[in-house]
Amino acid sequence: MSYDVIIIGSGPAGLTAAIYNIRAGFKVLVIAGYAWGGQLMLTTEVENYPGFPDGILGPDLMQKMRQQAENLGVEFIDKDAVEIDVNKRPFKVYTGLNTQIEGRTVIIATGAATKWLDVPGEKELIGKGISSCAPCDAFFFKGKNVIVVGGGDSAMEETLVLARVVNSVAIIHRRHEFRASQIMQDRVFANAKIKVLWNTMVTEVLGKDKVTGVRLRNYSSSEARSQNDSSRPFASNNNTKESEMPIDGVFVAIGHKPNSEKFIGRIDLDDKGYVIRHEQYEGKLLKYWSSTNVDGVFVAGDVHDYRYKQAVTAAGFGCIAGLDAEKWLDEQKG
Ligand code: NAP
């Protein structure tokens, strides 16, 4: 099987790239994954994607995007890409033993997965008071009391977004200092609506059909992790205090994990595993803004974007990668 464009991933980034490339007259395959559709398949109401005045359920939005791509002639394989060979062209993607697909270009749009706390009660209440996206869900907590878990830039950003609409927000952080940038910390400390519980971990989320509170474990600061030893688990001894905190919402902001394992050693990744987008080289803007280190392989969406992480920005990046792939293919002809 041979294609002009192989898109790995079927979230808003991958499907938008597919729509652009098929409309440009190319033969396009989306390797969608066994669990196709990306993170929106795990959400409920989406109210910040333009074009849906009454909101839309995440899975319905993805179904519509896929339908649009299929109607235009994009082919889909609902399997995971297990291996990619970008050493020479045409590029090769393998979806299982003996299943090799060739592509003149590849767009990587495999997304990222939210890191969750993995504590009792969490899984059942995601979407029922537990969220990982303040810009998406803050509005639902207007006038309520919420917590944010984490101590990085994402946690600060989520907290500041929430503070605009909620009654109060408490940051629960497992150490005695944040790892977030100073400027973000300063903004958080300057906001009277925000308080911080240091050396504290959420050990359970409480509630049956919706979040009603959390169980917390507070450690004396000598037990808390040091900045240089973040892999060391807390020692458990008698200096811990357990408590319950009534709360309406829990925002988990402990990081994301880009879905990039299969590209290790093949495509340049940063130290957190995000695909590096080579927008500039030696101080000059590159022609293709979605370039990876491999000529003809492009990237779009949360697998490279640790910052915005929105469906609409992923779709925007998908459009950029689609247009770049199109121009790159045209250039190969001439
Ligand atoms: P991060 O920097 O890795 O921070 C994750 C935070 O969550 C850390 O404070 C960590 O605690 C905590 N954490 C991790 N696992 C935990 C667990 N199981 N239980 C409780 N707490 C846990 O992730 P991020 O904040 O998502 O940021 C990722 C990257 O994007 C960073 O480079 C960041 O600077 C960047 N970013 C930038 C902006 C911006 O510039 N506006 C916005 C967002 C993100 P420890 O500190 O104890 O390890």
XYZ file of C-alpha atoms and ligand atoms in Angstrom:
382
model
C 0.000 0.000 0.000
C 1.385 3.343 -1.000
C 0.172 6.868 -0.160
C 1.173 10.475 -0.696
C 0.507 11.314 2.957
C 0.373 8.992 5.933
C -1.024 10.634 9.051
C -0.346 8.869 12.317
C -3.040 9.846 14.822
C -6.720 10.706 14.538
C -7.387 13.556 16.957
C -8.232 17.084 15.742
C -4.649 17.590 14.449
C -4.519 14.407 12.364
C -8.041 14.721 10.976
C -7.616 18.375 10.025
C -4.368 17.560 8.193
C -6.190 14.713 6.425
C -9.035 17.004 5.299
C -6.575 19.539 3.872
C -4.445 16.941 2.091
C -7.308 15.016 0.497
C -8.811 18.261 -0.779
C -5.424 19.057 -2.354
C -5.777 15.918 -4.471
C -3.430 13.574 -2.593
C -3.916 9.956 -1.580
C -4.209 10.077 2.197
C -4.201 7.414 4.889
C -4.909 8.009 8.571
C -3.492 5.376 10.889
C -6.080 6.102 13.520
C -5.090 3.753 16.352
C -7.216 1.112 18.079
C -8.584 3.870 20.333
C -9.130 6.479 17.635
C -10.116 10.105 18.199
C -7.659 11.238 20.875
C -8.386 12.932 24.177
C -11.753 14.397 23.136
C -13.152 10.856 23.120
C -12.732 10.941 26.910
C -14.458 14.263 27.526
C -18.096 15.196 27.829
C -19.398 18.652 26.887
C -17.137 20.825 24.689
C -18.192 24.462 24.704
C -15.061 26.172 23.397
C -14.828 24.666 19.922
C -16.170 27.300 17.515
C -19.183 26.454 15.406
C -21.294 24.672 18.013
C -23.388 27.348 19.751
C -25.010 24.829 22.108
C -21.785 22.907 22.764
C -21.085 19.389 21.558
C -19.998 16.146 23.220
C -16.301 15.396 22.628
C -16.929 11.986 20.970
C -19.622 13.533 18.716
C -17.198 16.246 17.606
C -14.586 13.638 16.709
C -17.144 11.496 14.886
C -18.096 14.522 12.772
C -14.451 15.293 11.960
C -13.843 11.682 10.942
C -17.036 11.572 8.882
C -15.951 14.736 7.076
C -12.557 13.177 6.252
C -14.147 9.883 5.141
C -16.708 11.675 2.954
C -13.851 13.395 1.166
C -12.096 10.065 0.502
C -9.516 9.731 3.290
C -8.725 6.092 4.076
C -8.504 4.890 7.688
C -6.816 1.991 9.431
C -8.026 1.572 13.014
C -4.770 0.039 14.207
C -1.758 1.421 16.041
C 1.403 2.295 14.139
C 3.930 0.031 15.805
C 7.046 1.118 13.964
C 8.180 3.840 11.609
C 11.180 3.815 9.274
C 12.200 7.299 8.152
C 15.773 6.480 7.124
C 14.956 6.615 3.453
C 12.049 7.532 1.208
C 9.401 6.452 0.689
C 8.903 6.317 4.464
C 7.542 3.102 5.923
C 5.011 2.656 8.704
C 4.204 -0.742 10.149
C 0.853 -1.467 11.777
C 1.620 -5.061 12.730
C 3.642 -8.010 11.626
C 4.125 -8.002 7.830
C 1.887 -4.936 7.370
C 4.038 -2.294 5.760
C 2.600 0.929 4.383
C 4.613 3.394 2.331
C 4.191 7.152 2.357
C 5.908 9.957 0.461
C 5.336 12.135 3.531
C 4.370 11.394 7.117
C 2.545 13.670 9.553
C 2.976 12.747 13.193
C -0.173 13.657 15.139
C -0.243 11.081 17.906
C -1.239 13.498 20.676
C -0.523 13.266 24.362
C -2.154 11.633 27.323
C -3.058 13.421 30.547
C -1.219 12.094 33.560
C -3.787 11.270 36.212
C -3.283 10.851 39.945
C -4.205 7.188 39.955
C -5.984 7.333 43.324
C -9.293 5.714 44.374
C -12.371 7.535 43.100
C -10.546 9.372 40.314
C -11.344 7.195 37.305
C -15.064 7.079 38.118
C -15.361 10.868 38.510
C -13.440 12.134 35.476
C -15.907 14.451 33.739
C -18.059 14.541 36.887
C -16.039 17.134 38.767
C -12.554 15.985 37.799
C -10.968 17.722 34.841
C -7.539 18.293 33.330
C -8.469 21.397 31.354
C -9.393 24.659 33.074
C -9.944 26.642 29.856
C -12.472 23.946 28.857
C -14.239 23.403 32.176
C -13.702 26.412 34.508
C -17.031 27.858 33.453
C -18.877 24.845 34.929
C -17.415 25.730 38.360
C -18.497 29.357 38.498
C -18.796 30.472 42.140
C -17.627 27.066 43.441
C -14.621 25.838 45.411
C -12.014 23.794 43.572
C -8.502 22.442 43.903
C -5.665 22.156 41.406
C -3.092 19.398 41.876
C 0.477 20.043 40.681
C 3.318 22.496 40.995
C 4.477 23.168 37.431
C 3.589 25.897 34.924
C 0.454 24.021 33.860
C -0.848 23.984 37.441
C -0.188 27.734 37.786
C -1.913 28.445 34.488
C -4.926 26.279 35.308
C -5.200 27.963 38.711
C -5.109 31.478 37.272
C -7.799 30.607 34.710
C -9.981 29.127 37.445
C -9.466 32.052 39.821
C -11.316 34.301 37.365
C -14.581 32.398 37.811
C -14.561 30.221 40.934
C -15.129 31.277 44.535
C -11.837 29.805 45.751
C -9.039 27.633 44.456
C -6.438 25.739 46.479
C -3.281 24.329 44.915
C -2.321 20.967 46.370
C 1.373 20.343 45.874
C 3.406 17.382 47.049
C 6.543 19.369 47.865
C 7.364 22.601 49.666
C 8.245 24.552 46.531
C 6.851 24.848 43.010
C 8.814 23.905 39.925
C 6.867 26.505 37.895
C 8.606 29.571 36.478
C 8.963 32.487 38.914
C 6.702 34.787 36.944
C 3.839 32.270 37.080
C 4.401 31.707 40.798
C 4.358 35.463 41.421
C 0.979 35.759 39.688
C -0.415 32.932 41.784
C 0.896 34.332 45.086
C -0.517 37.765 44.245
C -4.065 36.444 43.829
C -6.139 36.553 47.022
C -8.512 33.821 45.789
C -5.694 31.273 45.660
C -4.199 29.391 48.579
C -1.528 26.704 48.571
C -1.350 23.498 50.593
C 2.315 22.420 50.567
C 3.650 18.904 51.167
C 0.227 17.491 50.531
C -1.079 14.740 48.289
C -4.592 13.767 47.268
C -5.066 10.146 48.287
C -8.727 9.735 47.304
C -11.440 11.632 45.462
C -14.765 11.489 47.281
C -18.254 11.490 45.790
C -20.659 9.105 44.146
C -22.102 10.764 41.048
C -20.062 13.946 41.364
C -17.058 15.158 43.301
C -17.881 16.195 46.873
C -14.397 16.300 48.375
C -10.917 14.845 48.574
C -8.939 12.955 51.155
C -5.554 14.560 51.747
C -2.305 13.401 53.294
C -0.014 16.108 54.595
C 3.660 15.401 55.243
C 6.024 17.293 57.475
C 8.341 19.322 55.225
C 11.418 17.277 56.113
C 9.725 14.320 54.455
C 8.773 16.171 51.299
C 10.799 15.629 48.168
C 13.629 17.892 47.370
C 13.712 19.544 43.946
C 16.693 17.391 43.003
C 15.174 14.147 44.071
C 11.740 14.110 42.510
C 11.824 10.377 41.832
C 12.038 9.459 45.517
C 8.671 8.422 46.894
C 7.551 9.832 50.210
C 8.629 7.836 53.196
C 5.582 6.872 55.187
C 5.881 7.426 58.928
C 3.914 8.844 61.811
C 4.437 12.485 60.890
C 1.688 12.420 58.296
C -1.744 13.970 58.841
C -4.859 12.735 57.078
C -7.811 15.019 56.459
C -10.895 15.448 54.303
C -11.588 18.605 52.322
C -15.057 19.316 50.916
C -14.676 20.538 47.352
C -16.694 20.841 44.119
C -13.989 20.231 41.554
C -10.525 18.736 41.093
C -8.218 19.922 38.304
C -5.304 17.572 37.744
C -2.268 19.364 36.276
C 0.643 17.020 36.906
C 1.796 16.907 33.314
C 1.110 15.181 30.056
C 2.832 12.289 28.395
C 3.333 12.737 24.662
C 2.561 9.594 22.660
C 5.983 9.446 21.065
C 7.614 6.201 22.243
C 7.613 4.714 18.768
C 9.623 7.665 17.440
C 12.504 7.375 19.921
C 15.776 7.191 17.989
C 13.985 8.045 14.734
C 12.676 11.581 15.246
C 14.223 14.253 17.513
C 12.376 14.449 20.848
C 12.981 16.813 23.767
C 13.807 15.600 27.282
C 10.097 15.162 28.087
C 9.431 13.190 24.913
C 7.745 15.939 22.878
C 8.581 15.915 19.155
C 10.804 18.898 18.411
C 9.335 21.181 15.784
C 12.180 22.768 13.862
C 10.707 26.166 13.191
C 14.142 27.756 12.950
C 17.553 26.522 11.953
C 20.721 28.494 12.634
C 18.628 31.569 13.438
C 16.652 31.482 10.174
C 12.943 30.721 9.858
C 12.419 27.440 8.047
C 10.109 27.187 5.082
C 7.970 24.541 6.776
C 6.892 25.461 10.298
C 5.803 21.937 11.126
C 9.157 20.369 10.170
C 10.752 17.678 12.268
C 14.447 16.855 11.909
C 13.562 14.514 9.012
C 12.867 16.193 5.675
C 9.332 15.193 4.626
C 8.151 14.237 8.112
C 5.938 16.843 9.772
C 4.360 17.152 13.204
C 1.058 18.550 14.491
C -0.848 18.807 17.757
C -0.205 17.851 21.362
C 2.665 15.460 20.560
C 4.764 18.587 20.040
C 2.667 21.241 21.803
C 3.133 21.253 25.577
C 1.747 24.719 25.887
C -1.716 25.280 24.396
C -3.104 21.732 24.350
C -6.528 22.737 23.008
C -8.618 20.932 20.400
C -8.791 24.073 18.339
C -5.029 24.703 18.447
C -4.403 21.036 17.575
C -6.714 21.466 14.562
C -4.801 24.639 13.659
C -1.472 22.819 13.852
C -3.020 20.036 11.724
C -3.874 22.607 9.076
C -0.287 23.928 9.128
C 1.204 20.433 8.786
C -1.254 19.555 6.004
C -0.335 22.681 4.029
C 3.374 22.056 4.623
C 3.104 18.451 3.412
C 1.207 19.644 0.341
C 3.863 22.241 -0.567
C 6.665 19.779 0.139
C 5.088 17.194 -2.185
C 4.608 19.801 -4.923
C 8.243 20.788 -4.556
C 9.418 17.193 -5.052
C 7.706 17.126 -8.476
C 9.455 20.243 -9.759
P 5.771 19.602 34.925
O 6.609 20.811 34.745
O 6.378 18.257 34.723
O 5.147 19.682 36.385
C 4.369 18.658 36.891
C 4.049 18.967 38.337
O 3.167 17.960 38.832
C 5.278 18.982 39.241
O 5.186 20.036 40.154
C 5.215 17.624 39.936
O 5.685 17.646 41.256
C 3.744 17.341 39.992
N 3.453 15.913 39.929
C 3.909 15.019 39.022
N 3.395 13.803 39.271
C 2.616 13.936 40.376
C 1.808 13.039 41.103
N 1.701 11.752 40.769
N 1.143 13.508 42.186
C 1.232 14.828 42.528
N 1.968 15.733 41.869
C 2.657 15.284 40.790
O 4.480 19.605 33.940
P 3.653 20.859 33.376
O 3.351 21.837 34.434
O 2.526 20.256 32.608
O 4.650 21.536 32.329
C 5.233 20.762 31.272
C 6.141 21.670 30.449
O 5.337 22.640 29.775
C 7.133 22.451 31.309
O 8.325 22.565 30.608
C 6.477 23.806 31.463
O 7.386 24.860 31.715
C 5.769 23.955 30.119
N 4.592 24.833 30.219
C 4.783 26.154 29.968
C 3.727 27.040 30.069
C 3.945 28.482 29.792
O 5.049 28.863 29.462
N 2.936 29.304 29.897
C 2.462 26.573 30.454
C 2.299 25.225 30.726
C 3.378 24.367 30.617
P 7.259 17.819 41.588
O 7.544 19.252 41.328
O 7.345 17.405 42.994
O 7.966 16.881 40.650
